[in-house]
Short mmCIF file of C-alpha atoms and ligand atoms in Angstrom, two decimals:
data_model
loop_
_atom_site.label_atom_id
_atom_site.label_comp_id
_atom_site.label_asym_id
_atom_site.label_seq_id
_atom_site.Cartn_x
_atom_site.Cartn_y
_atom_site.Cartn_z
CA MET A 298 34.96 15.23 1.83
CA ASN A 299 32.93 15.33 4.99
CA ARG A 300 30.09 13.10 5.94
CA ARG A 301 26.86 14.99 6.51
CA LYS A 302 24.79 14.61 9.64
CA ILE A 303 21.21 13.43 9.35
CA THR A 304 20.82 12.75 13.08
CA GLU A 305 23.36 12.42 15.89
CA LYS A 306 23.95 8.79 14.93
CA VAL A 307 23.18 8.71 11.22
CA PHE A 308 25.36 10.26 8.51
CA SER A 309 25.18 10.56 4.74
CA VAL A 310 28.39 9.23 3.13
CA GLY A 311 27.33 8.75 -0.49
CA ALA A 312 28.39 10.41 -3.74
CA VAL A 313 26.69 12.84 -6.10
CA ASP A 314 27.24 12.05 -9.79
CA TRP A 315 26.61 15.48 -11.30
CA ASP A 316 27.76 14.69 -14.81
CA ARG A 317 26.34 11.24 -15.54
CA ARG A 318 23.85 11.44 -18.40
CA LEU A 319 22.95 7.80 -19.04
CA PHE A 320 22.11 4.94 -16.69
CA ASP A 321 22.32 1.26 -17.68
CA SER A 322 23.37 2.58 -21.12
CA LEU A 323 19.64 3.19 -21.60
CA ILE A 324 18.02 5.68 -19.23
CA PRO A 325 18.58 9.42 -19.76
CA LEU A 326 19.76 11.30 -16.67
CA PRO A 327 19.13 14.97 -17.51
CA ASP A 328 19.75 15.96 -13.88
CA GLY A 329 22.52 13.49 -13.00
CA THR A 330 22.03 11.21 -10.00
CA SER A 331 23.45 10.25 -6.63
CA TYR A 332 24.44 6.99 -4.98
CA ASN A 333 23.54 7.45 -1.34
CA ALA A 334 25.18 5.48 1.42
CA TYR A 335 24.58 5.99 5.12
CA LEU A 336 26.70 5.38 8.19
CA ILE A 337 24.90 4.43 11.41
CA VAL A 338 26.91 4.59 14.62
CA GLY A 339 25.32 2.45 17.31
CA SER A 340 26.67 2.09 20.84
CA GLN A 341 28.07 -1.35 20.00
CA LYS A 342 28.03 -1.74 16.24
CA THR A 343 28.68 0.50 13.26
CA VAL A 344 26.81 -0.06 10.01
CA LEU A 345 27.16 1.10 6.42
CA ILE A 346 23.86 1.11 4.52
CA ASP A 347 24.60 0.43 0.83
CA SER A 348 27.72 1.66 -0.99
CA VAL A 349 28.21 3.68 -4.17
CA ASP A 350 28.86 3.12 -7.84
CA PRO A 351 32.47 1.92 -8.18
CA ALA A 352 33.31 4.95 -10.34
CA LEU A 353 32.88 7.16 -7.25
CA LYS A 354 34.19 4.85 -4.54
CA GLU A 355 36.91 7.32 -3.57
CA VAL A 356 34.19 9.78 -2.52
CA LEU A 357 32.76 7.14 -0.21
CA PHE A 358 36.15 6.38 1.27
CA SER A 359 36.91 10.04 1.84
CA LYS A 360 33.70 10.27 3.86
CA LEU A 361 34.61 7.18 5.87
CA GLU A 362 37.94 8.64 6.97
CA GLY A 363 38.41 8.19 10.70
CA VAL A 364 35.95 5.30 10.90
CA LYS A 365 37.83 2.58 12.77
CA GLN A 366 35.47 -0.29 12.23
CA ILE A 367 32.42 -1.24 10.24
CA ASP A 368 30.64 -4.28 11.63
CA TYR A 369 27.89 -4.64 9.06
CA ILE A 370 27.42 -3.52 5.46
CA VAL A 371 23.73 -3.69 4.66
CA CYS A 372 23.16 -4.38 0.99
CA ASN A 373 19.55 -3.49 0.26
CA HIS A 374 19.95 -4.16 -3.47
CA ALA A 375 22.56 -6.01 -5.52
CA GLU A 376 22.63 -3.65 -8.52
CA GLN A 377 26.11 -2.32 -8.88
CA ASP A 378 25.31 1.37 -8.43
CA HIS A 379 24.72 0.48 -4.77
CA SER A 380 26.67 -2.72 -4.23
CA GLY A 381 29.59 -2.20 -6.59
CA SER A 382 31.96 -0.75 -4.00
CA ILE A 383 31.22 -3.37 -1.34
CA PRO A 384 34.24 -5.52 -2.30
CA ASP A 385 36.47 -2.47 -1.76
CA VAL A 386 34.77 -1.66 1.55
CA LEU A 387 35.39 -5.26 2.61
CA GLY A 388 39.01 -4.81 1.64
CA ARG A 389 39.21 -1.86 4.03
CA PHE A 390 37.05 -3.47 6.77
CA PRO A 391 37.64 -7.22 6.35
CA LEU A 392 35.74 -8.23 9.49
CA ALA A 393 32.50 -6.64 8.29
CA LYS A 394 29.57 -8.89 7.42
CA VAL A 395 27.48 -8.07 4.37
CA VAL A 396 23.84 -8.26 5.42
CA CYS A 397 21.41 -9.03 2.61
CA SER A 398 18.14 -10.76 1.73
CA VAL A 399 18.18 -14.45 0.92
CA LYS A 400 17.75 -13.80 -2.82
CA CYS A 401 20.48 -11.17 -2.77
CA LYS A 402 23.14 -13.59 -1.60
CA ASP A 403 23.64 -15.41 -4.90
CA LEU A 404 23.44 -12.16 -6.83
CA LEU A 405 26.30 -10.71 -4.78
CA THR A 406 28.33 -13.86 -5.36
CA ASP A 407 27.61 -13.94 -9.08
CA HIS A 408 27.89 -10.23 -9.85
CA LEU A 409 30.64 -9.17 -7.47
CA GLY A 410 32.39 -12.37 -6.43
CA ILE A 411 31.79 -11.72 -2.72
CA ALA A 412 32.73 -14.82 -0.72
CA GLU A 413 29.95 -16.66 1.09
CA SER A 414 31.87 -16.32 4.36
CA ASN A 415 31.40 -12.53 4.15
CA LEU A 416 27.63 -12.77 3.73
CA MET A 417 24.88 -12.89 6.33
CA THR A 418 21.33 -13.35 5.07
CA VAL A 419 18.30 -11.99 6.88
CA GLU A 420 14.66 -12.95 6.53
CA ASP A 421 11.80 -10.50 6.11
CA GLY A 422 11.13 -8.80 9.46
CA THR A 423 14.43 -9.85 11.07
CA THR A 424 15.95 -7.37 13.53
CA LEU A 425 19.60 -6.70 14.27
CA SER A 426 20.80 -4.92 17.41
CA LEU A 427 23.51 -2.27 17.21
CA GLY A 428 23.38 -1.75 20.99
CA ASP A 429 21.22 1.28 21.51
CA LEU A 430 19.77 1.08 18.00
CA THR A 431 17.89 -1.61 16.10
CA LEU A 432 17.70 -2.38 12.40
CA LYS A 433 14.64 -4.10 10.99
CA PHE A 434 14.82 -5.58 7.52
CA ILE A 435 11.70 -5.25 5.39
CA TYR A 436 11.54 -7.24 2.16
CA THR A 437 10.35 -4.91 -0.60
CA PRO A 438 10.80 -7.04 -3.74
CA TRP A 439 10.93 -5.72 -7.29
CA VAL A 440 11.86 -2.18 -6.36
CA HIS A 441 13.94 -2.66 -8.36
CA TRP A 442 15.13 -6.29 -8.56
CA PRO A 443 13.52 -9.37 -6.99
CA GLU A 444 15.93 -9.37 -4.05
CA THR A 445 15.45 -5.77 -2.90
CA MET A 446 14.73 -4.94 0.71
CA SER A 447 14.48 -1.79 2.81
CA THR A 448 16.07 -1.26 6.20
CA TYR A 449 14.23 0.49 9.03
CA LEU A 450 16.10 2.11 11.89
CA VAL A 451 13.52 1.60 14.59
CA GLU A 452 14.51 4.14 17.24
CA GLU A 453 15.13 6.95 14.74
CA LYS A 454 12.15 6.02 12.51
CA ILE A 455 14.28 6.22 9.36
CA LEU A 456 13.53 4.02 6.36
CA PHE A 457 16.50 3.31 4.08
CA SER A 458 14.61 2.35 0.96
CA CYS A 459 17.36 2.13 -1.70
CA ASP A 460 15.81 2.47 -5.20
CA PHE A 461 12.26 2.56 -3.76
CA PHE A 462 11.20 6.26 -3.57
CA GLY A 463 14.49 7.30 -5.22
CA SER A 464 15.06 10.11 -7.69
CA HIS A 465 17.79 10.53 -10.28
CA LEU A 466 18.76 14.01 -9.13
CA ALA A 467 22.20 15.44 -8.47
CA THR A 468 21.83 18.08 -5.77
CA SER A 469 23.78 19.54 -2.89
CA ASP A 470 20.57 19.41 -0.83
CA LEU A 471 20.77 16.62 1.74
CA PHE A 472 17.03 16.94 2.38
CA VAL A 473 14.26 17.70 -0.11
CA SER A 474 13.91 21.46 -0.41
CA ASP A 475 12.39 21.95 -3.86
CA GLU A 476 9.45 19.55 -3.71
CA ALA A 477 8.35 20.13 -7.31
CA LEU A 478 11.83 19.34 -8.64
CA VAL A 479 12.14 16.16 -6.59
CA TYR A 480 8.59 15.09 -7.48
CA GLU A 481 9.49 15.35 -11.18
CA SER A 482 12.74 13.39 -10.78
CA ALA A 483 11.08 10.75 -8.61
CA LYS A 484 8.26 10.34 -11.13
CA ARG A 485 10.79 9.86 -13.92
CA TYR A 486 12.54 7.26 -11.77
CA TYR A 487 9.28 5.48 -10.94
CA ALA A 488 8.25 5.47 -14.62
CA GLU A 489 11.50 3.98 -15.86
CA ILE A 490 12.21 1.53 -13.06
CA MET A 491 9.14 0.71 -10.97
CA MET A 492 6.13 1.03 -13.28
CA PRO A 493 6.23 -2.56 -14.60
CA PHE A 494 5.67 -3.82 -11.03
CA ARG A 495 2.73 -1.62 -10.01
CA SER A 496 0.78 -4.23 -8.06
CA ILE A 497 3.91 -5.24 -6.11
CA VAL A 498 4.75 -1.58 -5.53
CA ARG A 499 1.30 -1.17 -3.95
CA LYS A 500 1.96 -4.12 -1.61
CA ASN A 501 5.34 -2.68 -0.66
CA LEU A 502 3.67 0.67 0.02
CA GLU A 503 1.20 -0.97 2.39
CA LYS A 504 4.06 -2.71 4.17
CA VAL A 505 5.99 0.51 4.62
CA ALA A 506 2.86 2.43 5.65
CA SER A 507 2.49 0.07 8.61
CA LEU A 508 5.77 1.42 10.02
CA GLN A 509 6.11 4.75 11.76
CA VAL A 510 8.35 6.41 9.21
CA GLY A 511 9.70 9.84 10.10
CA LEU A 512 12.35 10.11 7.36
CA ILE A 513 12.81 8.25 4.08
CA ALA A 514 16.46 8.00 3.08
CA PRO A 515 16.60 6.52 -0.45
CA SER A 516 19.79 5.59 -2.27
CA HIS A 517 19.19 8.07 -5.11
CA GLY A 518 18.28 11.73 -4.58
CA PRO A 519 17.65 13.71 -1.41
CA VAL A 520 16.21 12.51 1.91
CA TYR A 521 12.46 13.02 2.46
CA PRO A 522 11.74 14.78 5.78
CA THR A 523 8.04 14.51 4.93
CA PRO A 524 7.51 10.90 3.82
CA SER A 525 3.90 11.54 2.76
CA LEU A 526 5.22 13.61 -0.18
CA ILE A 527 6.63 10.57 -1.92
CA MET A 528 4.35 7.92 -0.45
CA ASP A 529 1.21 9.73 -1.63
CA ALA A 530 2.79 10.25 -5.04
CA TYR A 531 3.61 6.53 -5.31
CA ALA A 532 0.05 5.62 -4.29
CA ASP A 533 -1.25 7.77 -7.15
CA TRP A 534 1.27 6.57 -9.73
CA ALA A 535 0.89 2.88 -8.88
CA SER A 536 -2.92 2.94 -8.73
CA ASP A 537 -4.99 1.36 -11.48
CA ALA A 538 -6.85 4.61 -12.17
CA PRO A 539 -5.57 6.49 -15.24
CA LYS A 540 -6.29 10.16 -15.92
CA ASN A 541 -8.16 11.78 -18.79
CA GLU A 542 -4.98 11.98 -20.86
CA VAL A 543 -3.79 10.79 -24.27
CA VAL A 544 -0.15 10.27 -25.18
CA ILE A 545 0.89 10.41 -28.85
CA PRO A 546 4.43 9.22 -29.59
CA TYR A 547 5.04 9.73 -33.29
CA ILE A 548 7.47 10.16 -36.13
CA SER A 549 6.88 12.03 -39.36
CA MET A 550 9.18 11.78 -42.38
CA HIS A 551 7.50 14.01 -44.96
CA GLY A 552 4.76 15.67 -42.92
CA SER A 553 1.69 13.47 -43.52
CA THR A 554 1.73 11.71 -40.16
CA LYS A 555 2.42 15.02 -38.44
CA MET A 556 -0.72 16.47 -40.06
CA LEU A 557 -2.77 13.60 -38.62
CA VAL A 558 -1.19 14.09 -35.19
CA ALA A 559 -1.83 17.85 -35.21
CA HIS A 560 -5.44 17.29 -36.23
CA LEU A 561 -5.92 14.72 -33.48
CA VAL A 562 -4.38 17.01 -30.86
CA ASP A 563 -6.80 19.79 -31.90
CA ALA A 564 -9.79 17.46 -31.89
CA LEU A 565 -8.94 15.95 -28.48
CA THR A 566 -8.41 19.41 -27.02
CA ARG A 567 -11.85 20.45 -28.28
CA GLU A 568 -13.26 17.33 -26.64
CA GLY A 569 -11.71 18.34 -23.31
CA VAL A 570 -9.17 15.50 -23.25
CA SER A 571 -5.61 16.35 -22.20
CA VAL A 572 -3.06 15.34 -24.77
CA ARG A 573 0.71 15.22 -25.07
CA GLN A 574 2.56 14.61 -28.32
CA PHE A 575 6.16 13.40 -28.48
CA ASP A 576 8.19 13.67 -31.67
CA LEU A 577 10.37 10.60 -31.21
CA SER A 578 13.13 12.02 -33.41
CA VAL A 579 13.97 14.52 -30.67
CA THR A 580 12.18 13.43 -27.50
CA ASP A 581 13.69 12.38 -24.19
CA LEU A 582 12.23 8.91 -23.71
CA GLY A 583 12.12 9.51 -19.95
CA LYS A 584 9.54 12.24 -20.59
CA LEU A 585 7.47 9.80 -22.62
CA ALA A 586 7.73 7.20 -19.82
CA MET A 587 6.54 9.82 -17.31
CA ALA A 588 3.54 10.70 -19.47
CA LEU A 589 2.64 7.02 -19.63
CA VAL A 590 2.36 6.88 -15.82
CA ASP A 591 -1.03 8.63 -15.91
CA ALA A 592 -2.40 8.29 -19.45
CA ALA A 593 -5.58 6.38 -20.27
CA THR A 594 -4.91 6.17 -24.02
CA ILE A 595 -1.91 5.87 -26.31
CA VAL A 596 -2.08 6.72 -30.01
CA LEU A 597 0.98 5.69 -31.97
CA GLY A 598 1.75 7.81 -35.02
CA THR A 599 3.98 6.32 -37.69
CA PRO A 600 4.90 6.58 -41.32
CA THR A 601 5.67 3.35 -43.13
CA VAL A 602 9.28 2.31 -43.66
CA HIS A 603 9.93 -0.88 -45.60
CA VAL A 604 6.28 -1.88 -45.11
CA GLY A 605 6.43 -1.64 -41.28
CA PRO A 606 6.45 1.16 -38.69
CA HIS A 607 9.32 3.62 -38.45
CA PRO A 608 12.04 2.00 -36.24
CA ALA A 609 11.78 4.82 -33.67
CA VAL A 610 8.06 4.09 -33.24
CA PHE A 611 8.84 0.37 -33.10
CA TYR A 612 11.30 1.06 -30.26
CA ALA A 613 8.95 3.35 -28.33
CA THR A 614 6.14 0.80 -28.65
CA HIS A 615 8.41 -1.96 -27.35
CA LEU A 616 9.36 0.30 -24.45
CA ALA A 617 5.72 1.09 -23.60
CA ASN A 618 4.92 -2.62 -23.68
CA ALA A 619 7.83 -3.37 -21.32
CA LEU A 620 6.85 -0.61 -18.87
CA ARG A 621 3.26 -1.94 -18.59
CA PRO A 622 1.55 1.40 -17.85
CA LYS A 623 -2.10 1.52 -16.77
CA LEU A 624 -3.35 2.36 -20.29
CA LYS A 625 -6.90 1.32 -21.16
CA PHE A 626 -7.09 2.18 -24.87
CA ALA A 627 -4.78 2.26 -27.90
CA SER A 628 -4.85 3.26 -31.52
CA VAL A 629 -2.50 3.76 -34.45
CA ILE A 630 -2.53 6.58 -36.97
CA GLY A 631 -0.10 7.10 -39.82
CA SER A 632 0.71 7.30 -43.47
CA TYR A 633 2.31 5.22 -46.20
CA GLY A 634 3.60 5.57 -49.73
CA TRP A 635 2.14 2.57 -51.57
CA ALA A 636 1.60 -0.31 -49.09
CA THR A 637 1.78 -0.85 -45.32
CA LYS A 638 1.72 -3.45 -42.56
CA ALA A 639 2.53 -0.89 -39.87
CA VAL A 640 -0.72 -1.28 -37.91
CA GLU A 641 -0.48 -5.07 -37.79
CA GLN A 642 3.19 -4.99 -36.78
CA LEU A 643 2.64 -2.41 -34.00
CA SER A 644 -0.40 -4.28 -32.69
CA ALA A 645 1.74 -7.40 -32.30
CA LEU A 646 4.22 -5.47 -30.12
CA ILE A 647 1.90 -4.73 -27.19
CA PRO A 648 0.79 -8.04 -25.62
CA ASN A 649 1.50 -6.69 -22.12
CA LEU A 650 -0.85 -3.74 -22.55
CA LYS A 651 -4.34 -4.77 -21.52
CA VAL A 652 -5.92 -2.24 -23.85
CA GLU A 653 -9.00 -2.03 -26.00
CA VAL A 654 -7.83 -1.25 -29.53
CA LEU A 655 -9.77 1.66 -31.01
CA PRO A 656 -10.24 2.38 -34.75
CA THR A 657 -7.05 3.21 -36.63
CA VAL A 658 -6.56 5.91 -39.25
CA VAL A 659 -4.05 5.38 -42.05
CA CYS A 660 -3.67 7.52 -45.14
CA ARG A 661 -1.84 7.05 -48.43
CA GLY A 662 0.25 10.17 -48.92
CA LEU A 663 -1.28 13.41 -47.66
CA PRO A 664 -4.38 13.08 -45.43
CA LYS A 665 -7.62 13.66 -47.33
CA ASP A 666 -10.73 15.28 -45.85
CA SER A 667 -12.28 11.86 -45.23
CA GLU A 668 -9.26 10.81 -43.19
CA LEU A 669 -9.29 14.02 -41.18
CA ARG A 670 -12.97 13.31 -40.38
CA GLN A 671 -11.86 9.85 -39.20
CA ILE A 672 -9.34 11.52 -36.90
CA GLU A 673 -12.12 13.71 -35.45
CA LYS A 674 -14.25 10.58 -34.99
CA LEU A 675 -11.34 8.88 -33.20
CA ALA A 676 -11.09 11.85 -30.81
CA SER A 677 -14.78 11.63 -30.00
CA ILE A 678 -14.55 7.85 -29.47
CA ILE A 679 -11.63 8.38 -27.08
CA LYS A 680 -13.64 10.89 -25.09
CA GLU A 681 -16.69 8.57 -24.98
CA LYS A 682 -14.48 5.66 -23.85
CA HIS A 683 -12.93 7.79 -21.12
CA ILE A 684 -16.37 8.88 -19.89
CA ALA A 685 -17.72 5.32 -19.96
CA SER A 686 -14.70 4.17 -17.95
CA GLY A 687 -15.24 6.85 -15.32
CA ILE A 688 -11.98 8.57 -16.30
CA ALA A 689 -13.32 11.87 -17.71
FE1 FEO B 804 19.82 2.19 -8.19
FE2 FEO B 804 18.42 -0.74 -9.24
O1 FEO B 804 19.79 0.44 -8.80
#
């Protein structure tokens, strides 16, 4: 396979994983993904930026055919989808030095067994001359691990950002062509990977904004020829300002909880509040994570199973707590057969969510009129809370 030219001195040499459908045995990949690696040919030194998932290392090597020497392998991030082929690259180019952040060094030793003699650590802001080109290393922690950094090619104004700004999208497009498609994939990626670190993401954004970036070349998904597309999107997603939206993840076993959910969706719609419901028995959890990026309120809908919430609702609540979205309000609605502790158990699962807990609505068996009126009251409280918070 041929490497693809980005500029006269910069080439894409990564691999597209069209068929992968699960990442980290956790994250759905409806559109596959890519592991981007880049070759930079300076007048004196040649550099490989990141590698690829070991499963596709032969693709990388086929694109490196004819390359006589690699002097540096920049490892922006130690996770194996980017670093996993570095030991093989070192086998092919044994004189290469692996350039990484200080925190990355031990991770590469522990996770990949790379010898210390092969590693060269760089501090935040360090530059490295390739002759006619210069690399500048920018620490961008927690996008996605604590050791992550980005690499800026000064003369070409290209930012190699690794996971930061990435999208899980398999495409033959080297550059973004369908902005709406990439926006969706990048939002999914942000929601699943970056959202827990919103305040740090904002600091990293400021750092990157201080550079003159002409191209963003992430290590997942296509290259951004217009960096403002993804930088503006990140500024919106990572802000503390939610939108006038309610997310309702729910399960229904015999229809009672679904009746409550349907009534709440109707009532919220009448109140002018946007709402999205997710039946957790069939939903793609990535879609739920994306909805949580913007929502002001979450309402969990659950029947009672063995006194507690349905396990699928338990799992989704744990996930929402881990992702730390910018939610301001929360409630629980649901049903039970003869006794329940579902509300108490769900409430205990969300210590990370700095939310005001709104009234809950729980019915025994089918919802009665009084409980449907409580649902309508909940909808009006949500709207009032949104207005009072400056959201609606
Ligand atoms: Fe794409 Fe955190 O690895």
